[in-house]
XYZ file of C-alpha atoms in Angstrom:
577
model
C 56.153 153.463 106.491
C 53.285 153.811 104.044
C 54.298 150.550 102.337
C 54.670 148.673 105.611
C 51.334 150.036 106.901
C 49.725 148.924 103.683
C 51.079 145.416 104.158
C 49.788 145.277 107.724
C 46.377 146.193 106.474
C 46.461 143.824 103.522
C 45.202 140.869 105.517
C 46.432 137.845 107.406
C 48.456 136.336 104.509
C 50.841 139.275 104.420
C 51.180 139.193 108.205
C 52.021 135.509 108.072
C 54.648 136.250 105.413
C 56.305 138.902 107.596
C 56.215 136.636 110.628
C 57.821 133.789 108.699
C 60.476 136.155 107.345
C 61.288 137.322 110.861
C 61.651 133.703 112.004
C 64.042 133.013 109.128
C 66.185 135.985 110.120
C 66.363 134.700 113.681
C 67.513 131.177 112.687
C 71.228 130.213 112.743
C 72.768 130.899 109.355
C 72.912 127.630 107.422
C 75.011 128.842 104.524
C 74.892 127.055 101.204
C 77.845 124.866 100.352
C 80.961 126.580 99.102
C 83.544 125.430 96.583
C 86.878 124.404 98.079
C 89.883 124.109 95.773
C 92.978 121.982 96.291
C 95.923 121.196 94.012
C 97.759 117.851 94.127
C 101.246 117.882 92.618
C 102.203 114.214 92.594
C 105.985 113.948 92.604
C 108.890 111.880 93.847
C 110.387 113.115 97.125
C 113.338 111.891 99.192
C 112.173 110.741 102.642
C 114.209 109.165 105.448
C 112.844 106.664 107.969
C 114.685 103.968 109.955
C 117.936 105.586 108.732
C 116.973 104.644 105.165
C 116.532 107.387 102.573
C 114.538 106.625 99.452
C 112.522 108.447 96.830
C 108.786 107.944 97.326
C 105.648 109.273 95.594
C 104.134 112.184 97.512
C 101.415 114.794 97.120
C 102.940 118.272 97.354
C 106.068 116.754 98.888
C 104.174 115.616 102.023
C 104.074 112.150 103.633
C 101.290 111.585 104.589
C 99.568 113.924 102.161
C 97.605 117.100 102.908
C 94.456 117.143 105.016
C 91.342 118.167 103.087
C 88.654 119.944 105.107
C 85.129 120.546 103.778
C 81.596 120.853 105.104
C 78.583 118.762 104.234
C 77.120 120.295 101.092
C 80.423 121.742 99.869
C 81.816 121.246 96.398
C 85.371 119.877 96.341
C 87.611 120.542 93.339
C 91.002 118.785 93.373
C 93.358 119.404 90.442
C 95.839 116.546 90.125
C 99.071 116.974 88.178
C 101.093 113.776 87.795
C 104.814 114.570 87.644
C 105.875 110.902 88.135
C 106.696 108.113 85.734
C 104.007 105.962 87.410
C 100.361 106.070 86.398
C 98.121 107.212 89.233
C 94.486 107.856 90.192
C 92.842 108.957 93.436
C 89.896 107.549 95.361
C 87.889 109.610 97.851
C 87.253 106.715 100.177
C 83.678 106.624 101.473
C 82.324 109.506 99.368
C 79.250 108.159 97.605
C 79.797 110.192 94.400
C 76.098 110.215 93.556
C 75.610 109.686 89.793
C 79.222 110.824 89.342
C 81.386 107.711 89.217
C 83.816 109.552 86.917
C 85.513 110.966 90.012
C 85.464 107.827 92.180
C 89.034 107.009 91.190
C 89.842 103.264 90.943
C 91.985 102.794 87.845
C 90.362 100.879 84.989
C 87.021 100.806 86.844
C 85.724 104.390 86.748
C 88.603 106.029 84.904
C 91.799 105.332 83.064
C 94.764 106.332 85.224
C 96.451 109.723 84.961
C 99.625 109.064 83.029
C 102.963 110.708 83.760
C 102.786 114.361 82.715
C 98.984 114.279 82.681
C 96.354 116.050 84.784
C 92.766 115.464 85.868
C 90.289 117.465 87.957
C 88.222 115.588 90.544
C 85.092 117.750 90.930
C 82.308 116.559 93.229
C 79.844 117.642 95.927
C 79.586 116.186 99.426
C 75.908 115.236 99.719
C 74.352 113.936 102.936
C 77.637 112.931 104.539
C 79.696 114.260 107.415
C 82.549 112.808 109.494
C 86.013 111.368 108.892
C 86.935 109.799 105.563
C 90.192 109.772 103.630
C 91.714 109.897 100.167
C 94.312 107.593 98.642
C 95.873 106.520 95.372
C 94.032 103.658 93.659
C 96.690 102.245 91.378
C 98.907 99.279 92.279
C 100.399 99.805 95.789
C 100.929 103.575 95.505
C 98.533 104.303 98.368
C 101.233 103.242 100.853
C 102.594 106.785 100.441
C 99.799 108.646 98.658
C 97.077 109.150 101.249
C 95.633 111.781 103.562
C 92.630 112.660 105.744
C 89.335 113.966 104.365
C 87.442 115.751 107.152
C 83.792 116.605 106.484
C 82.443 119.017 109.084
C 78.688 119.289 109.707
C 76.828 122.125 108.054
C 77.211 125.457 109.792
C 74.787 125.684 112.671
C 74.636 121.887 113.098
C 76.465 120.319 116.006
C 77.386 116.761 116.872
C 74.915 114.285 118.420
C 77.226 114.050 121.447
C 78.637 116.656 123.849
C 80.826 119.135 122.033
C 84.495 118.312 122.677
C 86.844 120.929 124.066
C 89.000 120.605 120.943
C 89.660 118.445 117.910
C 93.070 116.826 117.751
C 94.838 116.394 114.381
C 93.728 113.237 112.526
C 95.998 110.220 112.947
C 96.725 108.022 109.939
C 98.033 104.590 110.783
C 100.487 103.694 108.023
C 103.694 101.813 107.406
C 107.181 102.097 106.055
C 108.980 99.733 103.687
C 112.743 100.083 103.309
C 112.270 98.480 99.885
C 110.444 99.977 96.898
C 106.838 98.820 97.351
C 106.225 98.667 93.603
C 109.177 96.288 93.293
C 107.804 94.272 96.243
C 104.404 93.587 94.679
C 105.794 93.115 91.161
C 108.209 90.473 92.440
C 105.422 88.709 94.338
C 103.174 88.617 91.266
C 106.056 87.260 89.206
C 107.104 84.496 91.621
C 103.631 83.663 92.928
C 104.776 84.016 96.527
C 103.483 86.251 99.275
C 105.115 89.708 99.193
C 107.749 90.921 101.612
C 106.231 92.740 104.579
C 106.720 96.286 105.880
C 109.594 97.222 108.175
C 107.567 99.422 110.523
C 104.116 100.737 111.263
C 103.732 104.501 111.564
C 101.661 107.253 113.175
C 101.254 109.970 110.546
C 104.367 108.699 108.796
C 106.534 108.417 111.943
C 107.625 104.978 113.259
C 108.470 106.047 116.814
C 110.749 104.770 119.571
C 110.107 101.020 119.282
C 112.165 100.889 116.071
C 115.881 101.405 115.553
C 116.969 104.887 114.548
C 113.477 106.302 115.103
C 113.267 107.949 118.528
C 113.426 111.381 116.920
C 110.721 110.332 114.462
C 108.013 109.991 117.127
C 104.526 111.393 116.713
C 103.299 113.397 119.719
C 99.787 114.543 120.605
C 99.716 117.440 123.051
C 96.774 117.572 125.478
C 95.717 119.318 128.684
C 94.460 117.599 131.857
C 90.739 117.162 132.415
C 89.604 117.924 128.885
C 87.596 115.986 126.306
C 89.079 115.861 122.804
C 87.859 114.384 119.537
C 90.348 112.182 117.753
C 89.953 111.023 114.138
C 91.631 107.665 113.383
C 92.281 106.221 109.902
C 93.889 102.890 108.975
C 95.801 103.338 105.717
C 98.040 100.259 106.191
C 98.325 98.066 103.098
C 97.728 94.591 104.458
C 97.000 94.530 108.198
C 94.129 95.169 110.531
C 95.304 96.950 113.664
C 94.730 97.067 117.394
C 95.046 100.565 118.900
C 95.192 101.687 122.498
C 96.444 104.439 124.805
C 98.099 103.380 128.055
C 95.910 104.091 131.118
C 93.197 105.749 129.003
C 89.739 104.783 127.764
C 88.058 106.306 124.712
C 84.436 106.611 123.634
C 83.646 105.578 120.054
C 81.132 107.973 118.450
C 81.550 107.451 114.715
C 82.601 104.800 112.211
C 83.206 105.372 108.493
C 81.611 108.847 108.696
C 78.429 107.528 110.322
C 77.468 108.354 113.903
C 77.114 105.370 116.239
C 75.642 104.863 119.694
C 78.581 105.846 121.920
C 80.457 103.057 123.702
C 83.713 102.956 125.636
C 86.760 100.838 124.865
C 90.362 100.449 125.967
C 91.362 98.764 122.696
C 90.087 99.551 119.204
C 90.220 97.370 116.090
C 90.479 99.239 112.787
C 90.731 97.516 109.418
C 92.459 99.003 106.366
C 90.061 101.516 104.843
C 88.086 102.076 108.027
C 87.878 105.337 109.968
C 86.767 105.954 113.522
C 86.080 109.052 115.622
C 86.586 108.744 119.366
C 86.283 111.060 122.352
C 89.307 111.075 124.633
C 88.856 112.499 128.129
C 92.255 113.226 129.651
C 93.165 112.587 133.277
C 92.426 115.547 135.587
C 95.582 114.779 137.585
C 97.835 112.680 135.344
C 100.335 110.497 137.165
C 102.791 110.840 134.305
C 103.664 113.711 131.930
C 103.181 111.365 128.963
C 101.593 108.058 127.956
C 102.289 105.734 125.061
C 99.833 105.134 122.229
C 100.407 101.970 120.218
C 99.278 100.006 117.167
C 99.955 96.331 116.496
C 98.573 93.894 113.908
C 95.618 91.559 114.116
C 95.920 88.653 111.688
C 95.401 84.921 111.276
C 97.459 84.600 108.125
C 99.600 81.510 107.705
C 102.178 83.625 105.896
C 104.594 86.214 107.205
C 103.403 89.597 108.472
C 104.888 92.637 110.144
C 104.589 91.525 113.788
C 105.902 94.754 115.310
C 104.400 97.494 117.455
C 104.571 101.193 116.685
C 104.312 103.793 119.436
C 103.436 107.468 119.659
C 103.110 109.775 122.670
C 100.107 111.370 124.337
C 101.870 114.302 125.948
C 100.554 116.290 128.911
C 103.891 118.069 129.306
C 106.943 118.215 126.988
C 109.101 115.076 127.077
C 112.505 114.233 125.666
C 112.988 111.522 123.042
C 114.832 109.380 125.591
C 111.818 109.556 127.927
C 109.497 108.388 125.123
C 111.498 105.175 124.775
C 110.752 104.205 128.367
C 106.991 104.725 128.390
C 105.041 101.516 129.093
C 102.958 100.411 126.127
C 99.204 99.798 126.390
C 98.231 96.153 126.812
C 97.034 95.160 123.326
C 95.567 91.718 122.506
C 97.695 88.997 120.910
C 98.037 89.281 117.135
C 95.567 86.388 116.547
C 92.946 87.224 119.189
C 89.840 86.801 117.051
C 87.528 86.853 120.088
C 88.733 90.341 121.033
C 87.958 91.493 117.491
C 84.501 89.906 117.499
C 83.638 91.410 120.889
C 84.649 94.877 119.709
C 82.793 94.590 116.382
C 79.578 93.533 118.140
C 79.327 96.896 119.959
C 78.601 99.015 116.876
C 75.039 100.292 116.493
C 73.605 103.134 114.422
C 72.081 106.060 116.272
C 68.760 105.257 114.543
C 67.384 108.592 115.747
C 64.887 110.924 114.111
C 67.764 113.148 112.942
C 70.016 110.238 111.897
C 67.739 107.320 110.987
C 68.983 103.873 110.039
C 67.433 103.395 106.603
C 68.179 99.688 106.361
C 66.160 97.958 103.630
C 63.533 95.793 105.320
C 62.364 94.085 102.114
C 64.996 92.432 99.900
C 64.816 92.122 96.097
C 68.100 90.254 95.541
C 69.860 87.737 97.790
C 73.551 87.278 96.984
C 76.116 84.955 98.581
C 79.825 85.598 97.942
C 82.616 83.345 99.134
C 85.695 85.444 99.851
C 89.200 84.066 100.171
C 92.442 82.858 98.725
C 93.194 80.288 96.056
C 95.905 79.378 93.602
C 96.889 79.547 89.962
C 98.942 76.854 88.233
C 102.598 77.710 87.671
C 103.492 78.506 84.046
C 105.367 75.632 82.422
C 108.531 77.658 81.892
C 108.738 78.953 85.476
C 109.349 77.854 89.063
C 106.749 79.301 91.434
C 107.020 79.950 95.156
C 103.357 79.739 96.133
C 101.661 76.792 97.877
C 102.974 73.473 96.522
C 104.706 75.186 93.617
C 101.648 77.187 92.512
C 101.012 80.938 92.504
C 98.865 82.681 95.115
C 95.527 84.018 93.876
C 92.371 85.400 95.473
C 88.750 85.410 94.403
C 85.089 86.099 95.099
C 82.910 83.078 94.258
C 86.051 81.578 92.703
C 86.280 84.419 90.166
C 89.579 86.268 90.256
C 89.089 89.726 88.804
C 90.978 90.563 85.598
C 91.819 94.205 85.010
C 90.203 95.395 81.772
C 91.920 97.317 78.973
C 89.575 100.309 79.305
C 87.597 101.747 82.204
C 84.428 99.766 82.920
C 82.377 102.908 83.592
C 83.248 104.342 80.197
C 82.364 101.058 78.501
C 79.028 101.022 80.349
C 78.234 104.640 79.501
C 78.935 103.952 75.823
C 77.196 100.528 75.974
C 80.322 98.909 74.533
C 80.610 95.745 76.607
C 82.027 93.295 74.061
C 85.613 92.396 74.853
C 85.559 94.515 78.031
C 83.249 92.934 80.619
C 80.657 90.218 81.085
C 77.485 90.614 83.140
C 77.618 87.052 84.453
C 79.404 87.319 87.776
C 78.170 84.357 89.889
C 75.861 85.506 92.697
C 76.109 82.142 94.464
C 79.203 79.938 94.876
C 79.633 77.884 91.687
C 81.042 74.902 93.626
C 79.559 74.727 97.149
C 81.738 73.110 99.830
C 82.311 73.246 103.582
C 83.618 76.820 103.379
C 85.246 76.988 106.812
C 86.108 73.296 107.055
C 88.382 71.092 104.972
C 89.254 72.879 101.709
C 88.377 71.249 98.377
C 90.987 69.218 96.516
C 91.317 71.827 93.775
C 92.054 75.396 94.877
C 92.529 76.813 91.372
C 90.495 79.951 90.618
C 88.876 81.101 87.396
C 89.552 84.517 85.862
C 87.378 87.138 84.223
C 86.164 90.726 84.147
C 82.644 90.069 85.321
C 80.054 92.333 86.956
C 76.705 91.915 88.702
C 74.048 94.060 86.969
C 71.375 95.625 89.181
C 68.229 97.542 88.338
C 68.049 101.000 89.871
C 66.659 100.968 93.446
C 67.138 97.220 93.891
C 67.471 96.305 97.563
C 70.284 93.794 98.021
C 71.197 91.458 100.847
C 74.797 90.353 100.461
C 76.323 87.612 102.592
C 80.120 87.552 102.556
C 81.369 84.099 103.522
C 85.011 83.544 104.443
C 86.776 80.368 103.383
C 89.591 78.259 104.798
C 91.429 77.833 101.493
C 95.119 78.619 102.115
C 94.147 79.410 105.698
C 91.166 81.198 107.205
C 91.703 84.905 107.750
C 89.580 88.033 107.893
C 89.046 90.193 104.814
C 88.118 93.895 105.037
C 85.676 94.402 102.150
C 85.141 97.953 100.885
C 82.253 98.962 98.631
C 82.593 102.013 96.391
C 79.571 104.219 95.730
C 77.499 102.954 98.680
C 77.234 102.592 102.397
C 75.707 99.374 103.660
C 74.129 98.185 106.893
C 75.790 95.314 108.771
C 72.734 93.269 109.782
C 74.420 90.065 110.979
C 77.683 88.194 111.397
C 78.981 84.991 112.901
C 81.553 82.209 112.778
C 81.416 79.062 110.658
C 79.224 78.706 107.587
C 76.245 80.983 107.039
C 72.924 79.248 107.704
C 70.256 80.702 105.363
C 67.482 79.123 107.448
C 68.414 80.109 110.990
C 70.838 83.041 110.795
C 68.451 85.658 109.292
C 66.237 85.354 112.379
C 69.110 86.862 114.390
C 69.557 89.908 112.147
C 69.519 93.385 113.633
C 67.129 95.391 111.457
C 66.514 98.121 114.045
C 69.848 99.884 114.507
C 72.536 98.095 112.462
C 75.762 100.003 111.964
C 76.205 101.756 108.618
C 79.672 101.444 107.078
C 81.593 101.420 103.789
C 84.185 98.807 104.874
C 83.529 95.673 106.935
C 85.757 92.761 107.855
C 84.543 89.280 107.036
C 85.346 87.468 110.305
C 88.086 84.857 110.301
C 86.380 81.552 109.393
C 83.039 83.324 109.485
C 80.503 85.428 107.600
C 78.902 88.851 107.602
C 75.564 89.929 106.103
C 74.983 93.457 104.779
C 72.107 95.231 103.059
C 72.170 98.193 100.692
C 69.933 99.992 98.232
C 71.280 100.233 94.679
C 70.241 103.875 94.235
C 73.479 105.160 92.684
C 73.816 104.455 88.936
C 77.265 103.551 87.616
C 79.908 100.841 87.923
C 81.169 100.423 91.483
C 84.125 98.376 92.649
C 83.951 96.148 95.719
C 87.247 94.705 96.906
C 89.341 93.465 99.772
C 91.280 96.376 101.277
C 94.324 94.182 101.793
C 96.208 95.381 98.743
C 97.962 92.051 98.270
C 94.561 90.356 97.980
C 93.364 93.078 95.616
C 96.482 92.477 93.510
C 95.669 88.767 93.478
C 92.122 89.441 92.188
C 89.856 89.674 95.255
C 87.440 92.193 93.787
C 84.316 92.535 91.654
C 82.036 95.308 90.385
C 78.349 96.153 90.649
C 76.797 97.647 87.512
C 73.801 99.736 88.607
C 71.635 100.818 85.700
C 70.001 104.228 85.347
C 66.586 104.846 86.827
C 63.683 106.302 84.795
C 63.943 109.888 86.087
C 66.579 112.431 85.002
C 67.794 112.644 88.633
C 68.410 108.879 88.576
C 70.759 108.786 85.605
C 74.545 108.949 85.392
C 76.074 112.320 84.671
C 78.044 112.606 81.407
C 81.836 112.216 81.616
C 84.012 115.312 82.112
C 85.969 116.605 79.123
C 89.367 115.946 80.760
C 88.682 112.287 81.618
C 92.020 110.466 81.136
C 92.403 108.066 78.221
C 93.825 104.558 78.426
């Protein structure tokens, strides 16, 4: 008591200290981030779907892989042990990996792959992000089986900027099943120059459901109660298709996209591109007319080639139903596979919250203007071979007519060591080298050039990037994903981008913030980002066939002047090429 009395009498400063301390004690406990450990044993596992049993790569024997749950501010440590004969690496899709590209994961970009029998520890902190993301393999087509949800909860004591749902439902990963070996599928396509064979079924969390033969017992079911509001996390992990999603007789409210809150809006049908994630609120019927309702996914595409034009179904279950009953549930009315207007109408509804708590920090001044044409092309057929691509050529893909060539060593390592010779060139074209009517009649020559080229950026450069689709080998949309950054989608439209008139229509107030955006079919999209993350960061089409054909590039962001603006040194266990 003597000490406390002395403090009371010591003057107003001590009293203010005690008052502030009392306020701190009364606040909700915002605990510091904790370290969460996971182990990935990557191994071959026998799995049966569509009455076909095959050995597939899995993490810990699971397909899809395990759900990772962290909070904003947590440190995530994932020890990967590769027990396969394939090389592998893992990407934590949407995590910015500030100054720490060594754990971003794309093979030969930020690391050499983990070879069979090898191990690597992905060790990183979740900074300033919360929401639904996901993880997946980033080597060849292995992500078709090697993927799982990455749920980032808000910090303790922080809620959502929308009414708290009654319950969170398990995340749903939209995927697919190939009866064939997917590595053989893409290797054959690259050899012959043709488009690859397509999947045999789409899946909900690895289960095809009752619309496919031999699959009624492999139906995913979501159990709900009447008159409740649930949060549902949706992830498109499909290799090569954008998807429509709907629930029969139900409407959902979209509240988040790519781990960024959005102004809530309602929809009966969602469009989700490969790589994208979406959180929705589902309010169930207070007096359901049926004990169960069908959920469905079906492709959106304008490709001139073949695609998996099937529909997968799952069950929203108010009361237990038999497998035979699931087969007879009416499907939701989804748009036709080529309904570009439905996609454009849905995409136009996304807006950032742009609130005091969650501001939209879109760059208003631009240092660099970049225009990328994005699309398909061709390579000449080798003289000793017959090719099955267009007019006897081989399919290729490019950005500004440059088809990316995989380097011999990881680009990030070469950059860190300043050993660029023979590895990469800093001359990636930032405008189309041969301008043409991009969405009109294609040029006579559709051959692409090849190279490992990057765009160098000074630290803190503000960039406006216009992604322009082309009609070469057919106009189709391209979901572009940027590693290391989020970007703001400030404008989009059909036809050719007009640098004089289109910027006047930009939304610079509350544009949606994303890490993956689809370039509209025969159209363009404009994004802005701040190059505040030093390292080498891949940007690529999230159609894996287009990635395999070279539709990717890399941004090389140099260090800033301050210690907090420089790349971290590489970890000691970084895999070697």
